[in-house]
Coordinates of C-alpha atoms and ligand atoms in Angstrom, one line a residue:
M15 CA -74.7 -104.0 -17.9
K16 CA -77.7 -106.4 -19.4
S17 CA -80.9 -105.8 -19.9
Y18 CA -84.4 -107.1 -17.7
Y19 CA -87.9 -106.5 -19.0
I20 CA -90.4 -107.4 -16.6
T21 CA -94.7 -107.2 -17.5
T22 CA -98.0 -106.3 -15.0
P23 CA -101.5 -107.5 -17.3
I24 CA -102.8 -104.2 -18.3
Y25 CA -105.7 -103.9 -16.1
Y26 CA -109.3 -103.5 -17.5
P27 CA -110.0 -99.5 -15.8
S28 CA -113.6 -101.4 -15.5
S29 CA -113.9 -100.3 -12.0
N30 CA -111.1 -99.4 -9.3
L31 CA -108.5 -101.8 -8.1
H32 CA -108.5 -104.2 -5.8
I33 CA -106.3 -106.2 -3.2
G34 CA -106.0 -108.9 -5.8
H35 CA -104.8 -106.7 -9.1
T36 CA -102.4 -105.6 -6.4
Y37 CA -100.5 -108.6 -6.3
C38 CA -99.2 -109.2 -9.3
T39 CA -98.4 -105.5 -8.7
V40 CA -96.6 -106.1 -5.6
M41 CA -95.1 -109.0 -7.2
A42 CA -92.9 -107.5 -10.3
D43 CA -91.9 -104.6 -8.9
A44 CA -90.2 -107.0 -6.0
M45 CA -88.7 -108.2 -8.8
A46 CA -88.0 -105.9 -10.6
R47 CA -86.6 -103.6 -7.3
F48 CA -84.5 -106.8 -7.3
K49 CA -82.6 -107.3 -10.5
R50 CA -81.6 -103.1 -10.2
L51 CA -80.4 -104.0 -6.9
A52 CA -78.6 -106.7 -8.6
G53 CA -76.8 -104.5 -10.9
F54 CA -79.4 -105.2 -14.3
D55 CA -80.7 -102.0 -16.2
V56 CA -84.5 -102.2 -16.0
M57 CA -87.4 -102.1 -17.8
F58 CA -91.0 -102.6 -15.5
L59 CA -93.6 -102.2 -17.9
T60 CA -97.5 -101.8 -16.8
G61 CA -100.8 -100.0 -18.3
T62 CA -103.5 -100.2 -18.7
D63 CA -106.5 -102.5 -21.0
E64 CA -109.2 -99.7 -22.2
H65 CA -111.0 -101.2 -25.3
G66 CA -113.4 -103.2 -26.0
Q67 CA -117.9 -103.7 -25.5
K68 CA -117.2 -104.2 -21.9
I69 CA -116.3 -100.4 -21.1
Q70 CA -118.4 -99.4 -23.6
R71 CA -121.4 -100.0 -21.5
L72 CA -120.4 -99.5 -19.4
A73 CA -119.6 -95.2 -19.7
E74 CA -122.7 -95.4 -22.2
A75 CA -125.0 -96.7 -18.5
A76 CA -122.7 -93.9 -17.2
G77 CA -123.6 -91.3 -19.2
V78 CA -120.2 -90.4 -20.6
T79 CA -118.1 -91.4 -23.4
P80 CA -116.1 -94.9 -22.6
Q81 CA -112.6 -92.0 -23.0
A82 CA -113.9 -90.3 -19.8
Y83 CA -115.1 -92.8 -18.2
V84 CA -111.8 -94.7 -18.9
D85 CA -110.0 -91.7 -17.7
G86 CA -111.8 -91.6 -14.4
I87 CA -110.5 -94.5 -13.8
V88 CA -107.1 -94.6 -15.1
A89 CA -106.5 -91.5 -12.8
N90 CA -107.3 -94.2 -9.8
I91 CA -106.1 -96.8 -11.2
I92 CA -102.3 -94.3 -11.7
K93 CA -102.8 -93.3 -8.0
L94 CA -102.9 -96.2 -7.0
W95 CA -99.8 -97.0 -7.7
G96 CA -98.1 -93.5 -6.6
T97 CA -99.5 -95.5 -4.2
M98 CA -97.8 -99.0 -3.2
E99 CA -94.3 -97.1 -4.6
I100 CA -94.7 -99.0 -7.5
S101 CA -91.2 -98.6 -9.7
Y102 CA -92.9 -98.7 -13.2
D103 CA -90.8 -97.3 -15.9
D104 CA -93.3 -97.2 -18.1
F105 CA -97.5 -97.3 -17.9
I106 CA -99.8 -97.9 -21.5
R107 CA -102.6 -96.5 -22.3
T108 CA -103.8 -98.5 -25.3
T109 CA -106.0 -95.5 -25.9
E110 CA -102.7 -93.4 -27.0
P111 CA -101.6 -92.2 -29.6
R112 CA -98.4 -94.1 -29.7
H113 CA -100.6 -98.0 -29.2
Q114 CA -102.7 -97.5 -31.0
L115 CA -101.2 -97.1 -34.6
R116 CA -98.6 -99.5 -33.6
V117 CA -101.6 -102.2 -33.2
Q118 CA -102.7 -101.5 -37.2
E119 CA -99.5 -101.5 -38.4
I120 CA -99.0 -105.3 -36.7
F121 CA -102.9 -105.8 -38.1
K122 CA -101.8 -105.3 -41.4
R123 CA -97.9 -107.2 -40.8
I124 CA -100.2 -110.0 -39.3
Y125 CA -102.6 -110.1 -43.1
E126 CA -99.8 -109.4 -45.4
A127 CA -98.0 -112.4 -44.0
G128 CA -100.9 -114.7 -44.7
D129 CA -102.6 -115.9 -42.0
I130 CA -105.2 -113.7 -41.7
Y131 CA -108.4 -114.2 -43.9
K132 CA -112.4 -112.3 -44.2
G133 CA -114.7 -115.0 -42.7
T134 CA -118.3 -114.7 -41.3
Y135 CA -118.6 -115.5 -37.9
E136 CA -121.1 -117.4 -36.7
G137 CA -122.9 -117.7 -33.4
W138 CA -125.8 -116.9 -30.3
Y139 CA -126.1 -112.9 -29.6
C140 CA -128.3 -111.4 -27.6
T141 CA -129.3 -108.5 -29.3
P142 CA -129.8 -106.3 -25.0
C143 CA -127.2 -107.1 -24.2
E144 CA -125.2 -107.6 -28.5
S145 CA -122.8 -109.9 -26.7
Y146 CA -121.3 -113.4 -29.3
W147 CA -121.9 -117.2 -26.9
T148 CA -120.5 -119.9 -28.1
D149 CA -122.7 -123.0 -27.6
K150 CA -120.9 -124.2 -24.0
Q151 CA -121.1 -120.5 -22.8
L152 CA -125.1 -120.5 -22.5
V153 CA -127.1 -121.2 -19.1
D154 CA -130.2 -123.3 -20.4
G155 CA -130.1 -121.8 -23.5
N156 CA -130.0 -118.1 -22.4
C157 CA -127.8 -115.1 -22.3
P158 CA -125.9 -116.0 -19.8
D159 CA -125.4 -112.4 -18.6
C160 CA -129.2 -111.4 -18.1
G161 CA -130.9 -114.3 -18.9
R162 CA -132.7 -114.1 -21.8
P163 CA -133.1 -116.1 -25.0
V164 CA -130.6 -115.2 -28.0
E165 CA -130.4 -115.9 -31.4
R166 CA -128.4 -117.4 -33.8
M167 CA -126.2 -114.8 -35.9
Q168 CA -124.1 -113.7 -38.1
E169 CA -121.5 -111.4 -39.5
E170 CA -118.8 -110.6 -41.6
A171 CA -115.5 -110.9 -39.8
Y172 CA -111.4 -111.3 -39.9
F173 CA -109.9 -113.8 -39.4
F174 CA -106.8 -115.6 -38.1
R175 CA -104.7 -118.0 -38.5
L176 CA -104.3 -119.7 -35.3
S177 CA -105.0 -123.3 -36.2
E178 CA -102.0 -123.4 -37.9
Y179 CA -99.8 -122.7 -35.5
A180 CA -100.8 -125.8 -33.2
D181 CA -97.7 -127.5 -34.3
K182 CA -95.3 -124.5 -33.4
L183 CA -96.5 -124.0 -30.4
L184 CA -96.0 -127.6 -28.3
A185 CA -92.3 -127.8 -31.1
L186 CA -92.3 -124.4 -28.3
Y187 CA -93.0 -125.8 -24.7
E188 CA -91.0 -129.0 -25.6
D189 CA -87.7 -126.7 -26.8
D190 CA -88.3 -124.8 -24.7
P191 CA -89.8 -125.6 -21.8
G192 CA -89.4 -121.9 -19.3
F193 CA -91.6 -120.5 -22.0
L194 CA -94.6 -121.3 -20.0
E195 CA -93.9 -122.1 -16.0
P196 CA -95.4 -123.4 -13.4
E197 CA -95.1 -127.2 -15.2
S198 CA -98.5 -127.0 -14.3
R199 CA -99.9 -124.7 -16.2
R200 CA -98.0 -125.6 -19.2
N201 CA -99.9 -129.2 -18.7
E202 CA -103.0 -127.2 -18.9
M203 CA -101.8 -125.7 -22.5
T204 CA -100.3 -127.9 -23.6
A205 CA -104.2 -130.2 -23.9
F206 CA -105.9 -127.6 -24.6
I207 CA -103.7 -127.4 -28.0
K208 CA -104.0 -131.0 -27.9
S209 CA -107.2 -130.5 -28.1
G210 CA -107.9 -129.1 -31.2
L211 CA -107.2 -124.2 -32.4
E212 CA -109.9 -122.9 -33.7
D213 CA -108.7 -119.7 -36.0
L214 CA -109.3 -116.4 -34.2
N215 CA -111.9 -114.0 -34.9
I216 CA -109.5 -110.9 -34.4
S217 CA -111.8 -108.2 -35.2
R218 CA -116.1 -106.5 -34.4
S219 CA -118.1 -104.5 -35.5
S220 CA -121.0 -104.7 -34.0
F221 CA -119.5 -102.2 -31.2
D222 CA -116.9 -99.0 -32.4
W223 CA -115.4 -98.7 -28.8
G224 CA -111.5 -100.1 -30.3
I225 CA -108.7 -99.7 -32.6
P226 CA -110.1 -99.7 -36.2
V227 CA -109.2 -102.5 -38.7
P228 CA -106.8 -100.5 -41.3
L229 CA -108.2 -102.3 -44.2
E230 CA -111.6 -101.6 -43.2
E231 CA -114.2 -99.5 -42.2
G232 CA -116.6 -100.7 -39.4
Q233 CA -114.4 -102.8 -38.2
V234 CA -112.7 -103.1 -34.9
I235 CA -109.6 -105.4 -33.9
Y236 CA -110.1 -107.5 -30.5
V237 CA -109.6 -106.5 -27.4
W238 CA -107.2 -109.7 -26.9
L239 CA -104.9 -108.3 -29.7
D240 CA -104.5 -105.1 -29.1
A241 CA -104.1 -106.1 -25.6
L242 CA -100.9 -108.5 -26.3
S243 CA -99.5 -106.0 -28.9
N244 CA -98.6 -103.8 -25.8
Y245 CA -96.1 -105.5 -24.7
I246 CA -94.2 -103.9 -27.9
T247 CA -95.4 -101.1 -28.8
A248 CA -94.4 -99.7 -25.1
L249 CA -90.8 -100.1 -26.4
G250 CA -92.0 -98.2 -30.1
Y251 CA -91.6 -101.1 -32.3
P252 CA -93.1 -101.3 -35.6
V253 CA -91.8 -98.1 -35.9
I254 CA -94.0 -95.2 -37.5
E255 CA -93.8 -93.7 -41.0
G256 CA -93.1 -90.4 -39.8
G257 CA -94.2 -90.9 -36.2
V258 CA -96.6 -90.9 -33.8
P259 CA -98.1 -87.8 -32.0
G260 CA -96.3 -87.4 -28.5
D261 CA -94.0 -90.2 -28.8
T262 CA -89.8 -88.1 -28.4
P263 CA -89.0 -87.9 -32.0
D264 CA -86.5 -90.1 -31.8
A265 CA -87.1 -93.1 -30.0
G266 CA -86.4 -94.9 -32.8
L267 CA -85.9 -98.6 -31.9
A268 CA -83.7 -98.4 -29.0
K269 CA -85.4 -99.4 -26.4
Y270 CA -87.1 -102.2 -29.0
E271 CA -83.6 -103.6 -28.9
K272 CA -83.0 -103.2 -25.8
Y273 CA -85.4 -105.1 -23.4
W274 CA -87.1 -106.5 -26.3
P275 CA -87.5 -110.7 -26.0
A276 CA -89.0 -110.1 -22.8
D277 CA -87.2 -111.2 -19.6
V278 CA -91.6 -112.3 -18.6
H279 CA -94.7 -111.7 -18.7
L280 CA -96.0 -111.8 -15.5
V281 CA -100.0 -112.4 -15.4
G282 CA -102.4 -114.4 -13.9
K283 CA -103.4 -117.9 -14.7
E284 CA -106.9 -117.4 -16.2
I285 CA -105.5 -114.9 -18.8
V286 CA -102.3 -117.7 -19.4
R287 CA -104.5 -119.1 -23.1
F288 CA -104.2 -116.2 -24.1
H289 CA -100.3 -115.0 -23.5
S290 CA -99.2 -118.5 -24.1
V291 CA -100.8 -119.6 -26.9
I292 CA -102.5 -116.2 -28.5
W293 CA -99.8 -113.8 -27.8
P294 CA -96.6 -116.3 -29.6
A295 CA -98.2 -117.4 -32.6
L296 CA -98.6 -113.5 -33.8
L297 CA -95.3 -112.5 -33.1
M298 CA -94.5 -116.3 -34.6
S299 CA -96.6 -114.7 -37.1
A300 CA -95.0 -111.3 -37.8
G301 CA -91.6 -112.2 -38.0
I302 CA -90.9 -110.2 -33.8
P303 CA -90.0 -113.2 -31.3
L304 CA -91.0 -114.1 -29.1
P305 CA -90.5 -113.0 -24.8
K306 CA -88.8 -115.7 -22.6
Q307 CA -90.8 -116.8 -20.9
V308 CA -94.8 -116.5 -19.8
R309 CA -95.7 -116.5 -15.6
G310 CA -98.4 -117.2 -13.5
H311 CA -99.3 -117.1 -10.4
G312 CA -102.6 -117.9 -8.2
W313 CA -105.9 -116.5 -7.2
L314 CA -106.3 -114.3 -3.7
L315 CA -110.0 -115.9 -3.1
L316 CA -111.7 -114.4 -0.4
D317 CA -114.6 -116.9 1.5
G318 CA -114.1 -120.1 -1.5
G319 CA -114.3 -117.4 -3.6
K320 CA -111.5 -115.5 -6.2
I321 CA -111.6 -111.6 -5.2
S322 CA -113.7 -109.9 -8.5
K323 CA -115.2 -106.1 -9.3
S324 CA -117.8 -108.5 -10.7
K325 CA -118.4 -109.7 -7.3
G326 CA -119.0 -106.8 -5.4
N327 CA -116.6 -108.4 -3.0
V328 CA -112.7 -106.3 -3.3
V329 CA -110.6 -105.4 -0.3
D330 CA -109.8 -101.9 -0.5
P331 CA -105.3 -101.4 -0.5
V332 CA -106.5 -97.7 -0.2
L333 CA -107.8 -98.2 2.6
L334 CA -104.9 -101.2 4.4
I335 CA -101.7 -99.5 2.7
E336 CA -103.5 -95.9 5.3
R337 CA -103.8 -97.9 8.2
Y338 CA -100.2 -100.2 8.0
G339 CA -98.7 -99.1 5.1
V340 CA -97.0 -100.3 2.3
D341 CA -93.8 -102.3 2.9
A342 CA -96.5 -104.2 5.9
L343 CA -99.3 -104.5 2.7
K344 CA -96.5 -106.3 0.3
Y345 CA -94.7 -108.0 2.7
F346 CA -98.1 -110.0 3.6
L347 CA -98.7 -110.4 0.0
L348 CA -95.4 -111.8 -1.4
R349 CA -94.7 -113.8 2.7
E350 CA -98.0 -115.4 2.5
Y351 CA -98.5 -116.7 -0.8
T352 CA -97.2 -119.1 -2.8
F353 CA -96.8 -118.4 -6.5
G354 CA -98.4 -120.4 -8.4
Q355 CA -100.8 -121.2 -6.2
D356 CA -104.5 -119.5 -5.1
G357 CA -104.4 -118.3 -2.2
L358 CA -107.8 -117.2 1.2
Y359 CA -107.1 -113.8 2.3
T360 CA -108.0 -113.0 5.6
N361 CA -107.8 -110.5 7.7
E362 CA -106.8 -112.0 10.1
T363 CA -103.6 -113.8 8.2
M364 CA -102.9 -110.2 7.4
I365 CA -102.9 -109.0 11.3
N366 CA -101.1 -111.9 12.3
R367 CA -98.4 -112.0 9.9
I368 CA -97.8 -107.6 10.5
N369 CA -97.5 -107.9 13.7
G370 CA -95.9 -111.8 14.5
D371 CA -93.3 -111.1 11.9
L372 CA -93.1 -107.0 11.3
A373 CA -93.8 -105.6 14.6
N374 CA -92.0 -109.3 17.3
D375 CA -89.1 -110.3 14.6
L376 CA -87.7 -106.8 12.5
G377 CA -89.3 -104.3 14.4
N378 CA -88.4 -105.2 17.6
L379 CA -84.5 -107.0 16.6
L380 CA -83.6 -103.0 15.3
S381 CA -85.4 -101.2 18.5
R382 CA -83.8 -103.8 20.8
T383 CA -80.3 -103.8 18.7
C384 CA -80.4 -99.5 18.7
G385 CA -81.8 -99.1 22.7
M386 CA -79.1 -100.9 23.6
T387 CA -76.1 -99.5 21.5
E388 CA -77.6 -95.7 22.9
K389 CA -78.1 -97.3 26.8
Y390 CA -74.4 -99.2 27.0
F391 CA -72.8 -96.5 24.6
G392 CA -73.9 -93.6 23.8
G393 CA -75.1 -95.4 19.9
H394 CA -71.9 -95.6 19.1
V395 CA -69.7 -98.8 18.7
T396 CA -66.9 -98.9 16.7
K397 CA -65.2 -103.1 15.1
P398 CA -64.0 -104.9 17.6
A399 CA -60.8 -105.6 17.2
Q400 CA -60.2 -109.2 18.5
G401 CA -60.9 -112.5 17.1
E402 CA -66.1 -112.7 16.9
E403 CA -66.6 -115.6 19.9
K404 CA -68.7 -118.8 18.0
L405 CA -71.6 -117.1 18.1
D406 CA -70.5 -113.5 16.2
A407 CA -68.7 -115.7 14.6
C408 CA -72.3 -118.3 13.3
L409 CA -75.0 -115.5 12.9
A410 CA -71.7 -113.7 10.4
E411 CA -71.9 -117.2 8.9
L412 CA -75.1 -117.9 8.5
A413 CA -76.2 -114.1 7.3
V414 CA -73.7 -113.5 4.3
Q415 CA -75.6 -116.8 2.9
V416 CA -77.8 -115.5 3.2
A417 CA -78.0 -113.5 -0.2
A418 CA -77.2 -116.3 -2.5
K419 CA -80.4 -118.6 -1.1
V420 CA -82.7 -115.3 -1.4
E421 CA -81.2 -115.2 -5.4
T422 CA -82.2 -118.1 -5.8
H423 CA -86.0 -118.2 -4.9
M424 CA -86.1 -115.7 -6.6
E425 CA -85.1 -117.1 -10.4
T426 CA -88.9 -118.9 -9.5
F427 CA -90.7 -116.1 -8.4
G428 CA -90.5 -117.7 -5.3
F429 CA -90.7 -114.8 -3.2
N430 CA -92.0 -116.4 -0.3
H431 CA -89.4 -119.2 0.4
A432 CA -87.1 -115.6 -0.1
L433 CA -88.4 -114.4 2.7
A434 CA -88.2 -117.1 4.7
E435 CA -84.4 -117.2 3.9
I436 CA -84.7 -113.7 5.7
W437 CA -86.5 -114.3 8.6
T438 CA -83.8 -116.8 9.5
L439 CA -81.3 -113.9 10.2
V440 CA -83.7 -112.2 11.6
S441 CA -84.7 -114.7 13.8
A442 CA -81.2 -116.0 14.5
S443 CA -80.2 -112.4 15.1
N444 CA -83.1 -112.8 18.1
K445 CA -82.3 -116.0 19.4
Y446 CA -78.0 -114.3 19.4
I447 CA -79.4 -110.9 21.9
D448 CA -81.3 -114.0 24.3
E449 CA -78.0 -116.1 24.6
T450 CA -75.5 -113.3 24.6
Q451 CA -77.5 -111.8 27.1
P452 CA -76.4 -107.9 26.8
W453 CA -78.1 -106.4 29.9
A454 CA -76.5 -109.3 31.7
L455 CA -72.9 -108.6 29.4
A456 CA -73.4 -103.8 30.8
K457 CA -73.0 -105.0 34.7
D458 CA -69.7 -105.7 34.0
E459 CA -67.2 -103.3 33.1
A460 CA -64.2 -105.8 31.9
R461 CA -67.1 -107.5 30.0
R462 CA -67.1 -103.8 28.2
A463 CA -65.8 -105.0 24.5
R464 CA -67.1 -108.2 24.3
L465 CA -70.6 -105.5 25.3
E466 CA -69.7 -104.2 22.4
A467 CA -68.5 -107.1 20.6
V468 CA -72.4 -108.1 20.5
L469 CA -73.5 -105.2 19.5
Y470 CA -71.3 -105.0 16.8
T471 CA -72.5 -108.6 15.7
L472 CA -75.9 -107.6 15.6
L473 CA -75.7 -103.4 13.8
E474 CA -74.1 -106.3 12.2
S475 CA -77.5 -108.6 11.0
L476 CA -79.2 -105.5 10.9
R477 CA -77.6 -103.4 8.1
I478 CA -77.2 -106.9 5.8
I479 CA -81.0 -107.8 6.9
S480 CA -81.4 -103.7 5.5
V481 CA -80.7 -105.2 2.4
L482 CA -82.5 -107.7 2.1
I483 CA -85.2 -106.8 2.4
C484 CA -85.0 -103.8 0.3
P485 CA -86.0 -104.9 -2.8
F486 CA -89.8 -105.9 -1.4
M487 CA -89.9 -103.7 1.3
H488 CA -88.1 -100.4 0.5
H489 CA -89.2 -98.1 3.5
S490 CA -88.4 -100.5 6.2
T491 CA -84.1 -100.6 4.2
E492 CA -84.4 -97.1 4.8
E493 CA -86.1 -96.6 8.2
M494 CA -84.2 -98.9 9.2
R495 CA -79.8 -97.7 7.9
R496 CA -81.1 -94.5 9.2
Q497 CA -81.8 -95.8 12.6
I498 CA -78.3 -97.6 12.5
G499 CA -76.7 -94.8 10.8
V500 CA -75.3 -96.6 7.9
S501 CA -75.3 -93.8 4.8
G502 CA -75.4 -94.2 0.8
E503 CA -77.8 -96.8 -0.9
A504 CA -78.3 -100.1 -0.2
D505 CA -76.6 -102.4 -2.9
W506 CA -76.7 -106.3 -3.2
A507 CA -73.4 -107.0 -2.6
D508 CA -73.3 -105.6 0.9
A509 CA -75.5 -108.5 1.3
S510 CA -72.6 -111.2 1.0
V511 CA -70.0 -108.8 3.3
W512 CA -70.0 -108.8 6.9
G513 CA -67.7 -105.5 9.0
K514 CA -68.1 -103.5 5.9
E515 CA -69.0 -101.0 9.1
S516 CA -66.0 -99.8 11.3
V517 CA -68.1 -98.1 12.8
Y518 CA -71.7 -97.2 14.0
D519 CA -73.9 -93.9 15.0
T520 CA -77.0 -94.9 16.2
S521 CA -80.1 -92.9 15.8
K522 CA -83.4 -94.9 17.5
G523 CA -86.5 -93.0 16.0
A524 CA -90.3 -94.7 15.6
S525 CA -91.0 -98.1 16.2
L526 CA -90.8 -99.6 12.2
F527 CA -94.0 -101.8 12.6
P528 CA -95.8 -100.2 15.7
R529 CA -97.4 -103.8 17.5
L530 CA -101.3 -104.0 16.5
D531 CA -104.8 -104.6 18.5
V532 CA -105.1 -107.8 17.7
A533 CA -109.1 -108.3 18.1
A534 CA -109.5 -104.1 17.8
E535 CA -107.7 -104.7 14.3
L536 CA -110.2 -107.6 12.6
A537 CA -113.0 -105.2 14.6
Y538 CA -112.1 -102.4 12.3
L539 CA -111.3 -104.2 9.1
E540 CA -114.9 -105.9 9.0
S541 CA -116.2 -102.2 10.1
L542 CA -114.6 -101.2 6.3
G543 CA -117.2 -105.1 4.7
E544 CA -120.3 -103.0 6.0
Ligands
LIG617 N1 -107.4 -107.2 -19.5 C1 -106.6 -107.9 -18.7 C2 -104.9 -108.4 -19.8 C3 -104.8 -108.5 -20.2 S1 -103.3 -108.2 -20.5 C4 -102.6 -108.1 -22.1 C5 -107.1 -108.5 -18.0 N2 -107.4 -107.6 -16.9 S2 -107.3 -107.7 -16.0 O1 -108.1 -106.0 -14.9 O2 -109.1 -108.1 -15.2 O3 -107.2 -108.9 -15.3 C6 -105.5 -108.0 -15.1 C7 -105.1 -109.4 -14.2 O4 -105.2 -109.6 -12.5 C8 -105.5 -110.4 -13.8 O5 -103.6 -111.0 -14.2 C9 -105.8 -111.7 -13.4 O6 -105.0 -112.5 -13.4 C10 -105.0 -110.4 -12.4 N3 -106.2 -110.3 -11.0 C11 -107.7 -109.7 -11.0 N4 -107.9 -110.6 -9.7 C12 -107.2 -111.2 -8.9 C13 -107.2 -112.7 -8.1 N5 -108.8 -112.2 -7.1 N6 -105.9 -112.8 -7.5 C14 -104.7 -112.4 -8.3 N7 -104.7 -111.6 -9.5 C15 -106.6 -111.1 -10.2 O7 -107.5 -109.5 -17.2

């Protein structure tokens, strides 16, 4: 069985997550489900990035320990992914011993490779904020966070010889352009590297909420070295002599050998640099194979700005799910935005997507088909014996071609294009109802066989749609299959087979997506922001 390893960034548990964070995780989830359906042995990793000065400060302000602070938020994040039915296989927290011990080991390996040296870090220090800033980051010569004066300070720190890796990184992009997608990000990073790479300060001594540097007390490992390593520590790499508390005793390197190198690290555009410059350089130094791909997505914007915790313009995914359901939210995020580009979030686009594509197009197709099957045949339809008519053959031909088109779009994370392809079949099926006019056929007893063939054609199309939408909206898959009367789990291979079922026994249920009153919903969503 071929393996497939996909990761999301590990999120900072500084405050609860918003819809922007769910965007990346929903894409990773859809891809993981798609690959599983296509027969891959999938490892889907997510988690939380819990160390660093920011978290330490937030905890101090809240009057709790950093661990207690993150524990509360991580519990909410796990609950959110549960509500959204994110199908991750492992959730790694950087405060877990299985991660911490391995990060120290990775640090030692890079040190032993001669790529870590002790030096002096110099910068502009803001004492109240306990932060270093570079010349460029200062605002009018003052701290960009609090606006107070800064002073020139220096301290001892460990550095990673990142500058030594510039040529190797450029060669990597050149030899394997697929390593960093989309191309626009690759060009950006190429220019960034060409403008000169400086060695990287990889330890801090001004705060202590981090993984201790193994060589010396009083220093903690830079949070990005700590965080990036999660992609391999979660696989049990490197092996820790004597084992790790809480780890399965015989876990060994089985997972690492099965899943590493990762097929893709899915990340937001602002952290592409960490993943495509720092991470491969660290891996090269430690002698570990590189991930196959880093793929950078755009941001969801709200009123022109990035949705962000610090700006406070947050859209709460939990409230949206409570009102519209998990499938509707996932569909909207995957259908509305183009991978790699920024997209504007508005309540209106979301309501219109749910109403138009889901309630009107898909929901109606299911309820009309099941309704007519029940009305005209008591819910029981058999496969027609005689040959198909032209309209049926056209729909069948279109239906069996969709899966291959979806596969092509999924190769480039083109979720919106994949869903648009599936909706060509939904629309064609609705059009087929208008063209065949089953209600007219029902009036003529002599056309009963034709009527049955029409309904069978529609049910076959719905069965194929139920498989095609499964990676994106698995609840709807299950409900559609229950209503049309198909047993067993969806199997991707069945999406390309026409005429698979010999009978259908339908049982009409509640509408898949109830139609929304746009004005009322907009007023409701507006009221949430007040
Ligand atoms: N902890 C680091 C990642 C370490 S990975 C080894 C981090 N965390 S984060 O919580 O700030 O962001 C996590 C991800 O969420 C990033 O990929 C970021 O791009 C994404 N998003 C945060 N806000 C977003 C939007 N408004 N829209 C889309 N994605 C957004 O960075």
